[in-house]
Amino acid sequence: MATYDDPRILRAIAHPTRNRVLHELSAAGSLRAADIAKRTGIPANQASFHLRQLAKYGLVEVAPDAGRDKRDRVWRLVDEDITLSPREMVEQPGGEAAYTVFRRSSVAWGHHLVDQAFQIARDEDPAKRIVSESSLRLTKDDAERLQRELNQVVARYREVGRESSDDDLELYSVYQLIQPMPDLAGEHEV
């Protein structure tokens, strides 16, 4: 697991298309720019551009053994787990601004996921959107253990998806948030 502390990485992954490219690579293991273009609905030249930008910051790399020949470029994540170190980032030149952009983008994405999860579509299978919220009384160690265990379950399902040749597979978002229960919204507003 690599920990990134360069604030420019925050700007790179705050871009919605690049973020989606990272999600596609995480789920698939490795993909060509044309595969990413097909899965995301963007032109192949844009997919290539975003892959090169992510490579510039050390997040993705060409997998030379995965291509059919030397011209066939297959991309993969450099590290399966992208861990950011925001405290170190904000202390660097440009870090505060990069973190603000990243945070705004991440919050907007979180809102989008929740909004989509609660949409009611008459023609959609209800099992496609599963919303679950639990409240647990935990110690800090318990919370860390829970996170590790959840990550292991997600990793198992990721591997199953990577090994499958089923064309009916869809990219699902699993959004995890484990934190102490925040105060009620607006409780401290005057």
PDB file of N, CA and C in Angstrom, residues 11-65:
ATOM      1  N   ARG A  11      -5.283  16.981  -7.060  1.00  0.00           N
ATOM      2  CA  ARG A  11      -5.881  17.631  -8.237  1.00  0.00           C
ATOM      3  C   ARG A  11      -6.128  16.611  -9.347  1.00  0.00           C
ATOM      4  N   ALA A  12      -5.197  15.692  -9.507  1.00  0.00           N
ATOM      5  CA  ALA A  12      -5.340  14.682 -10.560  1.00  0.00           C
ATOM      6  C   ALA A  12      -6.551  13.792 -10.322  1.00  0.00           C
ATOM      7  N   ILE A  13      -6.737  13.339  -9.081  1.00  0.00           N
ATOM      8  CA  ILE A  13      -7.832  12.403  -8.833  1.00  0.00           C
ATOM      9  C   ILE A  13      -9.140  13.101  -8.501  1.00  0.00           C
ATOM     10  N   ALA A  14      -9.099  14.423  -8.301  1.00  0.00           N
ATOM     11  CA  ALA A  14     -10.349  15.162  -8.077  1.00  0.00           C
ATOM     12  C   ALA A  14     -11.142  15.291  -9.368  1.00  0.00           C
ATOM     13  N   HIS A  15     -10.482  15.135 -10.500  1.00  0.00           N
ATOM     14  CA  HIS A  15     -11.177  15.217 -11.790  1.00  0.00           C
ATOM     15  C   HIS A  15     -12.101  14.013 -11.923  1.00  0.00           C
ATOM     16  N   PRO A  16     -13.393  14.232 -12.178  1.00  0.00           N
ATOM     17  CA  PRO A  16     -14.353  13.110 -12.191  1.00  0.00           C
ATOM     18  C   PRO A  16     -14.016  12.000 -13.182  1.00  0.00           C
ATOM     19  N   THR A  17     -13.519  12.349 -14.352  1.00  0.00           N
ATOM     20  CA  THR A  17     -13.202  11.306 -15.337  1.00  0.00           C
ATOM     21  C   THR A  17     -12.008  10.485 -14.885  1.00  0.00           C
ATOM     22  N   ARG A  18     -10.985  11.148 -14.371  1.00  0.00           N
ATOM     23  CA  ARG A  18      -9.816  10.398 -13.901  1.00  0.00           C
ATOM     24  C   ARG A  18     -10.184   9.526 -12.708  1.00  0.00           C
ATOM     25  N   ASN A  19     -11.041  10.027 -11.855  1.00  0.00           N
ATOM     26  CA  ASN A  19     -11.493   9.235 -10.721  1.00  0.00           C
ATOM     27  C   ASN A  19     -12.214   7.984 -11.213  1.00  0.00           C
ATOM     28  N   ARG A  20     -13.051   8.134 -12.227  1.00  0.00           N
ATOM     29  CA  ARG A  20     -13.773   6.977 -12.785  1.00  0.00           C
ATOM     30  C   ARG A  20     -12.797   5.995 -13.428  1.00  0.00           C
ATOM     31  N   VAL A  21     -11.772   6.509 -14.101  1.00  0.00           N
ATOM     32  CA  VAL A  21     -10.759   5.636 -14.700  1.00  0.00           C
ATOM     33  C   VAL A  21     -10.097   4.793 -13.609  1.00  0.00           C
ATOM     34  N   LEU A  22      -9.773   5.425 -12.495  1.00  0.00           N
ATOM     35  CA  LEU A  22      -9.178   4.680 -11.377  1.00  0.00           C
ATOM     36  C   LEU A  22     -10.127   3.594 -10.870  1.00  0.00           C
ATOM     37  N   HIS A  23     -11.420   3.916 -10.776  1.00  0.00           N
ATOM     38  CA  HIS A  23     -12.406   2.921 -10.326  1.00  0.00           C
ATOM     39  C   HIS A  23     -12.494   1.761 -11.318  1.00  0.00           C
ATOM     40  N   GLU A  24     -12.497   2.068 -12.606  1.00  0.00           N
ATOM     41  CA  GLU A  24     -12.567   1.005 -13.626  1.00  0.00           C
ATOM     42  C   GLU A  24     -11.351   0.092 -13.542  1.00  0.00           C
ATOM     43  N   LEU A  25     -10.159   0.689 -13.389  1.00  0.00           N
ATOM     44  CA  LEU A  25      -8.940  -0.116 -13.290  1.00  0.00           C
ATOM     45  C   LEU A  25      -8.928  -0.939 -11.998  1.00  0.00           C
ATOM     46  N   SER A  26      -9.414  -0.361 -10.924  1.00  0.00           N
ATOM     47  CA  SER A  26      -9.473  -1.084  -9.662  1.00  0.00           C
ATOM     48  C   SER A  26     -10.363  -2.314  -9.784  1.00  0.00           C
ATOM     49  N   ALA A  27     -11.505  -2.152 -10.439  1.00  0.00           N
ATOM     50  CA  ALA A  27     -12.451  -3.265 -10.574  1.00  0.00           C
ATOM     51  C   ALA A  27     -11.958  -4.313 -11.562  1.00  0.00           C
ATOM     52  N   ALA A  28     -11.323  -3.879 -12.650  1.00  0.00           N
ATOM     53  CA  ALA A  28     -10.945  -4.813 -13.715  1.00  0.00           C
ATOM     54  C   ALA A  28      -9.540  -5.383 -13.550  1.00  0.00           C
ATOM     55  N   GLY A  29      -8.660  -4.652 -12.904  1.00  0.00           N
ATOM     56  CA  GLY A  29      -7.271  -5.089 -12.794  1.00  0.00           C
ATOM     57  C   GLY A  29      -6.402  -4.408 -13.827  1.00  0.00           C
ATOM     58  N   SER A  30      -6.742  -4.558 -15.092  1.00  0.00           N
ATOM     59  CA  SER A  30      -6.019  -3.884 -16.171  1.00  0.00           C
ATOM     60  C   SER A  30      -6.956  -3.718 -17.361  1.00  0.00           C
ATOM     61  N   LEU A  31      -6.760  -2.621 -18.075  1.00  0.00           N
ATOM     62  CA  LEU A  31      -7.608  -2.304 -19.228  1.00  0.00           C
ATOM     63  C   LEU A  31      -6.824  -1.495 -20.255  1.00  0.00           C
ATOM     64  N   ARG A  32      -7.282  -1.569 -21.492  1.00  0.00           N
ATOM     65  CA  ARG A  32      -6.771  -0.709 -22.547  1.00  0.00           C
ATOM     66  C   ARG A  32      -7.566   0.592 -22.526  1.00  0.00           C
ATOM     67  N   ALA A  33      -7.018   1.630 -23.103  1.00  0.00           N
ATOM     68  CA  ALA A  33      -7.731   2.912 -23.194  1.00  0.00           C
ATOM     69  C   ALA A  33      -9.070   2.719 -23.904  1.00  0.00           C
ATOM     70  N   ALA A  34      -9.102   1.870 -24.927  1.00  0.00           N
ATOM     71  CA  ALA A  34     -10.355   1.627 -25.656  1.00  0.00           C
ATOM     72  C   ALA A  34     -11.401   0.973 -24.759  1.00  0.00           C
ATOM     73  N   ASP A  35     -10.961   0.075 -23.866  1.00  0.00           N
ATOM     74  CA  ASP A  35     -11.886  -0.552 -22.914  1.00  0.00           C
ATOM     75  C   ASP A  35     -12.465   0.492 -21.965  1.00  0.00           C
ATOM     76  N   ILE A  36     -11.606   1.369 -21.467  1.00  0.00           N
ATOM     77  CA  ILE A  36     -12.052   2.422 -20.553  1.00  0.00           C
ATOM     78  C   ILE A  36     -13.012   3.356 -21.271  1.00  0.00           C
ATOM     79  N   ALA A  37     -12.698   3.690 -22.518  1.00  0.00           N
ATOM     80  CA  ALA A  37     -13.579   4.559 -23.300  1.00  0.00           C
ATOM     81  C   ALA A  37     -14.959   3.935 -23.441  1.00  0.00           C
ATOM     82  N   LYS A  38     -15.008   2.668 -23.740  1.00  0.00           N
ATOM     83  CA  LYS A  38     -16.281   1.967 -23.902  1.00  0.00           C
ATOM     84  C   LYS A  38     -17.070   1.939 -22.590  1.00  0.00           C
ATOM     85  N   ARG A  39     -16.387   1.682 -21.488  1.00  0.00           N
ATOM     86  CA  ARG A  39     -17.054   1.567 -20.189  1.00  0.00           C
ATOM     87  C   ARG A  39     -17.526   2.911 -19.635  1.00  0.00           C
ATOM     88  N   THR A  40     -16.825   3.985 -20.000  1.00  0.00           N
ATOM     89  CA  THR A  40     -17.163   5.298 -19.447  1.00  0.00           C
ATOM     90  C   THR A  40     -17.930   6.184 -20.417  1.00  0.00           C
ATOM     91  N   GLY A  41     -17.954   5.804 -21.685  1.00  0.00           N
ATOM     92  CA  GLY A  41     -18.661   6.610 -22.680  1.00  0.00           C
ATOM     93  C   GLY A  41     -17.894   7.840 -23.145  1.00  0.00           C
ATOM     94  N   ILE A  42     -16.578   7.835 -22.968  1.00  0.00           N
ATOM     95  CA  ILE A  42     -15.765   8.955 -23.464  1.00  0.00           C
ATOM     96  C   ILE A  42     -14.974   8.481 -24.675  1.00  0.00           C
ATOM     97  N   PRO A  43     -14.517   9.395 -25.531  1.00  0.00           N
ATOM     98  CA  PRO A  43     -13.690   8.993 -26.675  1.00  0.00           C
ATOM     99  C   PRO A  43     -12.373   8.359 -26.216  1.00  0.00           C
ATOM    100  N   ALA A  44     -11.838   7.457 -27.020  1.00  0.00           N
ATOM    101  CA  ALA A  44     -10.606   6.743 -26.670  1.00  0.00           C
ATOM    102  C   ALA A  44      -9.431   7.704 -26.481  1.00  0.00           C
ATOM    103  N   ASN A  45      -9.370   8.781 -27.269  1.00  0.00           N
ATOM    104  CA  ASN A  45      -8.248   9.718 -27.098  1.00  0.00           C
ATOM    105  C   ASN A  45      -8.328  10.424 -25.740  1.00  0.00           C
ATOM    106  N   GLN A  46      -9.541  10.678 -25.237  1.00  0.00           N
ATOM    107  CA  GLN A  46      -9.673  11.261 -23.901  1.00  0.00           C
ATOM    108  C   GLN A  46      -9.267  10.258 -22.825  1.00  0.00           C
ATOM    109  N   ALA A  47      -9.649   9.014 -23.021  1.00  0.00           N
ATOM    110  CA  ALA A  47      -9.253   7.976 -22.062  1.00  0.00           C
ATOM    111  C   ALA A  47      -7.729   7.877 -22.011  1.00  0.00           C
ATOM    112  N   SER A  48      -7.079   7.920 -23.171  1.00  0.00           N
ATOM    113  CA  SER A  48      -5.616   7.878 -23.219  1.00  0.00           C
ATOM    114  C   SER A  48      -5.006   9.076 -22.513  1.00  0.00           C
ATOM    115  N   PHE A  49      -5.571  10.250 -22.738  1.00  0.00           N
ATOM    116  CA  PHE A  49      -5.072  11.464 -22.086  1.00  0.00           C
ATOM    117  C   PHE A  49      -5.153  11.324 -20.570  1.00  0.00           C
ATOM    118  N   HIS A  50      -6.306  10.895 -20.065  1.00  0.00           N
ATOM    119  CA  HIS A  50      -6.474  10.774 -18.615  1.00  0.00           C
ATOM    120  C   HIS A  50      -5.550   9.699 -18.038  1.00  0.00           C
ATOM    121  N   LEU A  51      -5.340   8.617 -18.758  1.00  0.00           N
ATOM    122  CA  LEU A  51      -4.405   7.585 -18.307  1.00  0.00           C
ATOM    123  C   LEU A  51      -2.986   8.149 -18.228  1.00  0.00           C
ATOM    124  N   ARG A  52      -2.581   8.937 -19.217  1.00  0.00           N
ATOM    125  CA  ARG A  52      -1.244   9.542 -19.185  1.00  0.00           C
ATOM    126  C   ARG A  52      -1.104  10.514 -18.013  1.00  0.00           C
ATOM    127  N   GLN A  53      -2.174  11.268 -17.714  1.00  0.00           N
ATOM    128  CA  GLN A  53      -2.133  12.185 -16.569  1.00  0.00           C
ATOM    129  C   GLN A  53      -1.974  11.407 -15.263  1.00  0.00           C
ATOM    130  N   LEU A  54      -2.707  10.321 -15.136  1.00  0.00           N
ATOM    131  CA  LEU A  54      -2.594   9.500 -13.921  1.00  0.00           C
ATOM    132  C   LEU A  54      -1.212   8.851 -13.828  1.00  0.00           C
ATOM    133  N   ALA A  55      -0.654   8.477 -14.965  1.00  0.00           N
ATOM    134  CA  ALA A  55       0.690   7.891 -14.982  1.00  0.00           C
ATOM    135  C   ALA A  55       1.738   8.927 -14.583  1.00  0.00           C
ATOM    136  N   LYS A  56       1.527  10.171 -14.985  1.00  0.00           N
ATOM    137  CA  LYS A  56       2.457  11.253 -14.653  1.00  0.00           C
ATOM    138  C   LYS A  56       2.624  11.389 -13.141  1.00  0.00           C
ATOM    139  N   TYR A  57       1.587  11.088 -12.389  1.00  0.00           N
ATOM    140  CA  TYR A  57       1.640  11.188 -10.930  1.00  0.00           C
ATOM    141  C   TYR A  57       1.874   9.836 -10.257  1.00  0.00           C
ATOM    142  N   GLY A  58       2.197   8.825 -11.042  1.00  0.00           N
ATOM    143  CA  GLY A  58       2.569   7.536 -10.473  1.00  0.00           C
ATOM    144  C   GLY A  58       1.417   6.686  -9.977  1.00  0.00           C
ATOM    145  N   LEU A  59       0.201   6.960 -10.456  1.00  0.00           N
ATOM    146  CA  LEU A  59      -0.960   6.195  -9.998  1.00  0.00           C
ATOM    147  C   LEU A  59      -1.261   4.994 -10.887  1.00  0.00           C
ATOM    148  N   VAL A  60      -0.952   5.103 -12.176  1.00  0.00           N
ATOM    149  CA  VAL A  60      -1.162   3.991 -13.104  1.00  0.00           C
ATOM    150  C   VAL A  60       0.120   3.782 -13.905  1.00  0.00           C
ATOM    151  N   GLU A  61       0.218   2.610 -14.509  1.00  0.00           N
ATOM    152  CA  GLU A  61       1.381   2.285 -15.330  1.00  0.00           C
ATOM    153  C   GLU A  61       0.964   1.331 -16.433  1.00  0.00           C
ATOM    154  N   VAL A  62       1.786   1.269 -17.465  1.00  0.00           N
ATOM    155  CA  VAL A  62       1.558   0.304 -18.530  1.00  0.00           C
ATOM    156  C   VAL A  62       1.992  -1.059 -18.010  1.00  0.00           C
ATOM    157  N   ALA A  63       1.177  -2.061 -18.290  1.00  0.00           N
ATOM    158  CA  ALA A  63       1.489  -3.441 -17.916  1.00  0.00           C
ATOM    159  C   ALA A  63       2.053  -4.131 -19.151  1.00  0.00           C
ATOM    160  N   PRO A  64       3.370  -4.109 -19.348  1.00  0.00           N
ATOM    161  CA  PRO A  64       3.951  -4.569 -20.610  1.00  0.00           C
ATOM    162  C   PRO A  64       3.657  -6.021 -20.958  1.00  0.00           C
ATOM    163  N   ASP A  65       3.525  -6.873 -19.966  1.00  0.00           N
ATOM    164  CA  ASP A  65       3.274  -8.295 -20.237  1.00  0.00           C
ATOM    165  C   ASP A  65       1.814  -8.580 -20.578  1.00  0.00           C
TER     166      ASP A  65
END
